[in-house]
Coordinates of C-alpha atoms in Angstrom, one line a residue:
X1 CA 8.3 -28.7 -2.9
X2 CA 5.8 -27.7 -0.1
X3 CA 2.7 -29.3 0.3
X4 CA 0.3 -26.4 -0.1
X5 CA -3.7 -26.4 0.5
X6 CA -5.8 -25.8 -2.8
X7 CA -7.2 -22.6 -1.6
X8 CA -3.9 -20.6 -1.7
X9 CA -4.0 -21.0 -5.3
X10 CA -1.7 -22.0 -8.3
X11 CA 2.3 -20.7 -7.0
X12 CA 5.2 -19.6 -9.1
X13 CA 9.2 -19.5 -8.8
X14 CA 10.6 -15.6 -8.3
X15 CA 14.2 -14.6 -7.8
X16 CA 15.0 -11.7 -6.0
X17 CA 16.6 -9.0 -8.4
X18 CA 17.2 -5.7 -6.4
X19 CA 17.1 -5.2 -2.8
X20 CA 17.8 -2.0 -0.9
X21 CA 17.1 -0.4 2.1
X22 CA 15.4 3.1 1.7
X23 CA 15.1 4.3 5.5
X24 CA 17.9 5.5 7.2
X25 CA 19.9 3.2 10.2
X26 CA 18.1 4.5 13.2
X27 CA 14.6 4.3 11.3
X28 CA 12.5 1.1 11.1
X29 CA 13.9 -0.5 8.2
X30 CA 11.9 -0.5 5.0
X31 CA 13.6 -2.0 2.0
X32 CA 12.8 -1.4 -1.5
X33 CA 12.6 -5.3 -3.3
X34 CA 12.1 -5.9 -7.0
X35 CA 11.3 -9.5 -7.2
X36 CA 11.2 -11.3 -11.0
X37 CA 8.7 -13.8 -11.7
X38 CA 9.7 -16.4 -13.9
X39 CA 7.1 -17.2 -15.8
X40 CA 6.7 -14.3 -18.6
X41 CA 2.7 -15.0 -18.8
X42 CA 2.4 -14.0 -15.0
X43 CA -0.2 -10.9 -15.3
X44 CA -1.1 -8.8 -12.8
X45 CA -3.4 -5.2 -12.7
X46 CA -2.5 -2.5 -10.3
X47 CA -4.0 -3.1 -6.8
X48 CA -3.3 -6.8 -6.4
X49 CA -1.3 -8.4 -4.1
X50 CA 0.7 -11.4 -4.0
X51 CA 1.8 -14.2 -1.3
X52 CA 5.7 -14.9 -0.1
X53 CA 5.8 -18.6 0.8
X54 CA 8.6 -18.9 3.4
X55 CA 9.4 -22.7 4.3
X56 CA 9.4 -24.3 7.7
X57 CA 8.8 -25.5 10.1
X58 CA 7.5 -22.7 11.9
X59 CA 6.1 -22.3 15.2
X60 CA 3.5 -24.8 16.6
X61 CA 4.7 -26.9 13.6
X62 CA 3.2 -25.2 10.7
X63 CA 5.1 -26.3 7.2
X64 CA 4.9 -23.0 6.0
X65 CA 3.9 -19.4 6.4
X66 CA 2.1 -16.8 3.6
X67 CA 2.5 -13.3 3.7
X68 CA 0.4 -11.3 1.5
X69 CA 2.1 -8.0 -0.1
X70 CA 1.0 -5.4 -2.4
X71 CA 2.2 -4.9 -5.3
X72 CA 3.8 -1.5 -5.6
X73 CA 4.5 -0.9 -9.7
X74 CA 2.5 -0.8 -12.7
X75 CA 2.4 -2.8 -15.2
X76 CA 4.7 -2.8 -17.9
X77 CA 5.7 -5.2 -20.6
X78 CA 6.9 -9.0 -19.6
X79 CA 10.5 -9.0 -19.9
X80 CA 12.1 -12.1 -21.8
X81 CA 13.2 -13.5 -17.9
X82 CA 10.1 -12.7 -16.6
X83 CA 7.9 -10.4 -15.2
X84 CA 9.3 -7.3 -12.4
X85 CA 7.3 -6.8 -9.0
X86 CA 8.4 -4.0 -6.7
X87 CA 7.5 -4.9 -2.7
X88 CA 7.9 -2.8 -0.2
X89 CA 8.5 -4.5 3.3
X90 CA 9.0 -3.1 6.4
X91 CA 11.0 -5.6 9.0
X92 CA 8.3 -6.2 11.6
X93 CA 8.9 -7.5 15.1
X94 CA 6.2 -8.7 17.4
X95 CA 5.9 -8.8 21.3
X96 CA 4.6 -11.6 23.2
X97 CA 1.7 -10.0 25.8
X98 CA 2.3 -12.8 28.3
X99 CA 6.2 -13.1 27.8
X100 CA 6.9 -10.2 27.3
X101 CA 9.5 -11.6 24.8
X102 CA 10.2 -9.5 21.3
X103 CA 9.9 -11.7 17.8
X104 CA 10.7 -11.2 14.4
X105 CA 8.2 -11.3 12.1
X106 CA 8.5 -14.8 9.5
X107 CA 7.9 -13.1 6.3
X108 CA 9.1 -9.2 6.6
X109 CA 12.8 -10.9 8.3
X110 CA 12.9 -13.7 5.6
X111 CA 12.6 -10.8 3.1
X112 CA 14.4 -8.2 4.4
X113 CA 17.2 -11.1 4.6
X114 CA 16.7 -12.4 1.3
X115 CA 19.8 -11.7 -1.1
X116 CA 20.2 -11.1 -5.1
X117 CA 19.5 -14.1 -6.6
X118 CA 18.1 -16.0 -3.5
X119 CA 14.7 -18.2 -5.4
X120 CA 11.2 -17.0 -3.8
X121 CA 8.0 -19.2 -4.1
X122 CA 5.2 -16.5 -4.9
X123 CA 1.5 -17.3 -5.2
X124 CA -1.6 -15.4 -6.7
X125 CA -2.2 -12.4 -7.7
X126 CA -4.8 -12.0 -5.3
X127 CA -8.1 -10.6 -6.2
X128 CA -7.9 -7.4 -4.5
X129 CA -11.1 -4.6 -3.6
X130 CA -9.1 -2.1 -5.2
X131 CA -9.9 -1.4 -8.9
X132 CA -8.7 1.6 -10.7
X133 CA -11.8 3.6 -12.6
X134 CA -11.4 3.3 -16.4
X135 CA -12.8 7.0 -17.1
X136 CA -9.6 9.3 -16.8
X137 CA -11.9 12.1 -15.6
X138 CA -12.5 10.4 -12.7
X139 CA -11.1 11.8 -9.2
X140 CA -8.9 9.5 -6.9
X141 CA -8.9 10.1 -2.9
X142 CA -6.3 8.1 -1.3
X143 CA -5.7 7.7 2.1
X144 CA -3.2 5.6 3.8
X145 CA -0.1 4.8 7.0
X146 CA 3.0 3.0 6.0
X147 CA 3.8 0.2 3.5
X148 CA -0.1 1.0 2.9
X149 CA 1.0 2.8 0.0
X150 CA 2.6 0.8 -2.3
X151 CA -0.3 0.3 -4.3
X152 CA -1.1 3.8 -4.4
X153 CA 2.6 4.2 -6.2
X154 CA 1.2 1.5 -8.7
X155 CA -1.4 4.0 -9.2
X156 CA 0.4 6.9 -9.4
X157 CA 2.9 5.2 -11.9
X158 CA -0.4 3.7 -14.3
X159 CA -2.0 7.1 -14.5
X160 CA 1.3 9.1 -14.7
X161 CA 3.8 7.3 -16.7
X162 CA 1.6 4.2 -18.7
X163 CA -1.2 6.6 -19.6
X164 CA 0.0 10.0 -19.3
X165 CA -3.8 11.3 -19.7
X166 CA -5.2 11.6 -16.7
X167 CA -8.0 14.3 -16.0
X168 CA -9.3 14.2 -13.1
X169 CA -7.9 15.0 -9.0
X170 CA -5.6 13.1 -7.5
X171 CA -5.2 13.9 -3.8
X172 CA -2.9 11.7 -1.4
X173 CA -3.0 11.5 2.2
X174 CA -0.7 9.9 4.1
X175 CA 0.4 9.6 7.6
X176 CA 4.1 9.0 9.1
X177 CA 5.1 8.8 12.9
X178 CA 8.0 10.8 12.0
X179 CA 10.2 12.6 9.1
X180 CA 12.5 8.9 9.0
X181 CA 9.3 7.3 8.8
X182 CA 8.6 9.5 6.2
X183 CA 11.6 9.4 3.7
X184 CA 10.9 6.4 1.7
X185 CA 7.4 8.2 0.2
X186 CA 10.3 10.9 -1.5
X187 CA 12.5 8.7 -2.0
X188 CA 13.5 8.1 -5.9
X189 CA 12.5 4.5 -5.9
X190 CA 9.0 5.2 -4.7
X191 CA 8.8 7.5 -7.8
X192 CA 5.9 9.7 -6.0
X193 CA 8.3 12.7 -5.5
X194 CA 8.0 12.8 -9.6
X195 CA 4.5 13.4 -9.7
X196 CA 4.4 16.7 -7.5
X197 CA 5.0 18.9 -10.7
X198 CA 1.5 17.2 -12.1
X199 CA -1.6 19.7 -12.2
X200 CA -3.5 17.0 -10.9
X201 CA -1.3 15.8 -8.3
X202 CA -1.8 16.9 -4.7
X203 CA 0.2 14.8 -1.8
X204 CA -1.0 15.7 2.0
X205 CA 2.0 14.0 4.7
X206 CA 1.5 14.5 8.3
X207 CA 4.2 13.7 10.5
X208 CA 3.7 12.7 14.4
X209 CA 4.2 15.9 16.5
X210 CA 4.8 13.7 19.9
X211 CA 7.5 11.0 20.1
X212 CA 5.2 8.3 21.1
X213 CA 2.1 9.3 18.0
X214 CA 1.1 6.5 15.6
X215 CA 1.4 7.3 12.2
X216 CA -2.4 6.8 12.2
X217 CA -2.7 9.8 15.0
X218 CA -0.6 11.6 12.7
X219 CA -2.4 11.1 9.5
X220 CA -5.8 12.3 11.7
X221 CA -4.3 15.4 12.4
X222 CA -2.9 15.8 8.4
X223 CA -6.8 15.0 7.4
X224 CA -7.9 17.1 10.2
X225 CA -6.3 20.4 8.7
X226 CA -7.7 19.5 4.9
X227 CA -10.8 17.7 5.7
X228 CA -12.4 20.3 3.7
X229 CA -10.8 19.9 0.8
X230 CA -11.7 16.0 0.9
X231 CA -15.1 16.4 1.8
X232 CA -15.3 19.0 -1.5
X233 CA -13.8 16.1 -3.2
X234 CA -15.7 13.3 -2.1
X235 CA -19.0 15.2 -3.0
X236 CA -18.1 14.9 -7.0
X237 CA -19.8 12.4 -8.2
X238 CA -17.3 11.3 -10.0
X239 CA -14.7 10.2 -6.7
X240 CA -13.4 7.0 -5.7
X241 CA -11.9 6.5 -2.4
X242 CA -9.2 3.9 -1.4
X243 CA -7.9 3.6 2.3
X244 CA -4.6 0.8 2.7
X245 CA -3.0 0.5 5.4
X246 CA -3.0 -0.6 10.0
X247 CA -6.8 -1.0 11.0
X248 CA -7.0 2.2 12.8
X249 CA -7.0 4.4 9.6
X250 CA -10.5 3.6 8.7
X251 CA -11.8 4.6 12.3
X252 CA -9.4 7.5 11.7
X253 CA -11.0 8.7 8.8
X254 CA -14.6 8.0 9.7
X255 CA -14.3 10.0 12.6
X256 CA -12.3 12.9 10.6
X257 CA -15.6 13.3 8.0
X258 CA -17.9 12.9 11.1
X259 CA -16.5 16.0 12.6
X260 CA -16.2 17.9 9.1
X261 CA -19.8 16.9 7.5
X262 CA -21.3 17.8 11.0
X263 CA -22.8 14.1 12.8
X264 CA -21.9 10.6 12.5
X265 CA -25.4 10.3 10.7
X266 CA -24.6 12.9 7.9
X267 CA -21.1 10.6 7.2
X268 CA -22.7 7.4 7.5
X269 CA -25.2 8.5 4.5
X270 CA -22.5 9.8 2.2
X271 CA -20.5 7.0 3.0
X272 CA -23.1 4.2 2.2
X273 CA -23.7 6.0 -1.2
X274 CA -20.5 5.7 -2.3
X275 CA -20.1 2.4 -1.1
X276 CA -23.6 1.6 -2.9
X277 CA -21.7 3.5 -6.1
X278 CA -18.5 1.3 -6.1
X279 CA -16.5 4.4 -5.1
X280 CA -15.6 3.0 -1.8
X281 CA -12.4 0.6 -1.6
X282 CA -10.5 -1.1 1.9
X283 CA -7.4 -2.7 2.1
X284 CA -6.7 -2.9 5.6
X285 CA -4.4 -5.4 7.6
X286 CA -2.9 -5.7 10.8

């Protein structure tokens, strides 16, 4: 067993159950893991995260690495084996800026090269800034750029599926660099294609026009055409707003409202408010 320090927290065994690929071959690979906990009393609410513990040694000697992943399902009742997660990892590759060299990423490659019934060590759930509102009246912006929305599909399947009764708007924007980039938001195991029939339901995807656009250049432009839709939104009182994903999306969006409100002031104001409110939630890596 790895040594671990005391402030990643009390770890857990996990098996891998499913893994699949859900991007085509000459798109970055995203695969679509299902990872069984153990321990039936593992609980979890819909935002969390929890960290992959890959063994060493690693580079510069480290005994081990932690990842941090959202969790991308609902909650649902503890199997007898255990309890089901559903990850979505892209495999990530990293390029040296004196080198020049290209590396994979620790944790996306041991994943994406993890087989059925390979043994994970898992640690948390993580306290996470994003908490679903308990009043189903309540309306739910949600902005976000690649694996950035697996914990809006938690969402989506909580107030969907588990609850069935939801009331208020549920608007999603999300931003691709291209259609390939795109296909695992419609893709069955994401479930998200199921909600478009739901009065409530909107979905906003903007694909990159250019062949060398970000996905967070491409979600500006996909805000850009409904910002006033979004602005409309955010002014009920009664809207919380969640942005997940790459660091650029908060910028993105910040400077999307800027334009549509009509100063950086005006945004900054409305913002703060619902920041000050608890209607304002981050999760933003990389």
């Amino acid at each position: 067993m790895i040594d671990l320090p005391a402030e990643i927290g009390p770890t857990t065994e996990a098996f891998i159950k499913e893994s699949r690929r859900i991007t085509p071959e000459n798109a970055d690979e995203v695969r679509h893991l299902i990872v069984q906990v153990r321990d039936p009393a593992f609980q979890f609410v819909e935002g969390q995260s929890i960290g992959v513990i890959v063994p060493g040694p690693h580079p510069f000697g480290n005994p081990y690495h932690l990842r941090r992943y959202s969790i991308a399902n609902a909650r649902s009742i503890p199997l007898g084996t255990g309890v089901d997660l559903d990850l979505l990892v892209r495999r990530c590759f990293y390029v040296d800026e004196v080198s020049g060299e290209r590396y994979p990423g620790i944790a996306s490659n041991y994943l994406c090269d993890a087989h059925v019934g390979d043994c994970l060590i898992v640690s948390g759930p993580y306290l996470s800034p994003f908490k679903m509102p308990l009043d189903n009246r309540a309306n739910l912006l949600m902005i976000g750029t690649g694996t950035g929305i697996a914990p809006f599909r938690a969402f989506a399947q909580l107030i969907y599926e588990r609850r069935g009764d939801w009331k208020g708007q549920v608007r999603l924007f999300y931003g691709g660099r291209s259609g390939l980039d795109l296909m695992y938001t419609n893709d069955e195991s994401t479930d998200l294609a199921n909600y478009y029939d739901e009065k409530t339901f909107k979905a906003f995807r903007a694909l990159g026009t250019r062949p060398l656009m970000s996905s967070s250049q491409a979600l500006e432009r996909g805000l850009a055409d409904n910002a006033a839709e979004a602005l409309h939104l955010i002014k009920e009182e009664n809207t919380y707003v969640f942005l997940s994903g790459l660091g650029k999306i908060a910028h993105v969006f910040d400077r999307v409202m800027a334009e549509q409100v009509g100063s950086s002031e005006g945004w900054k104001e409305i913002k703060q408010q619902l920041t000050n409110e608890g209607r304002w939630s981050e999760l933003i890596y990389g």
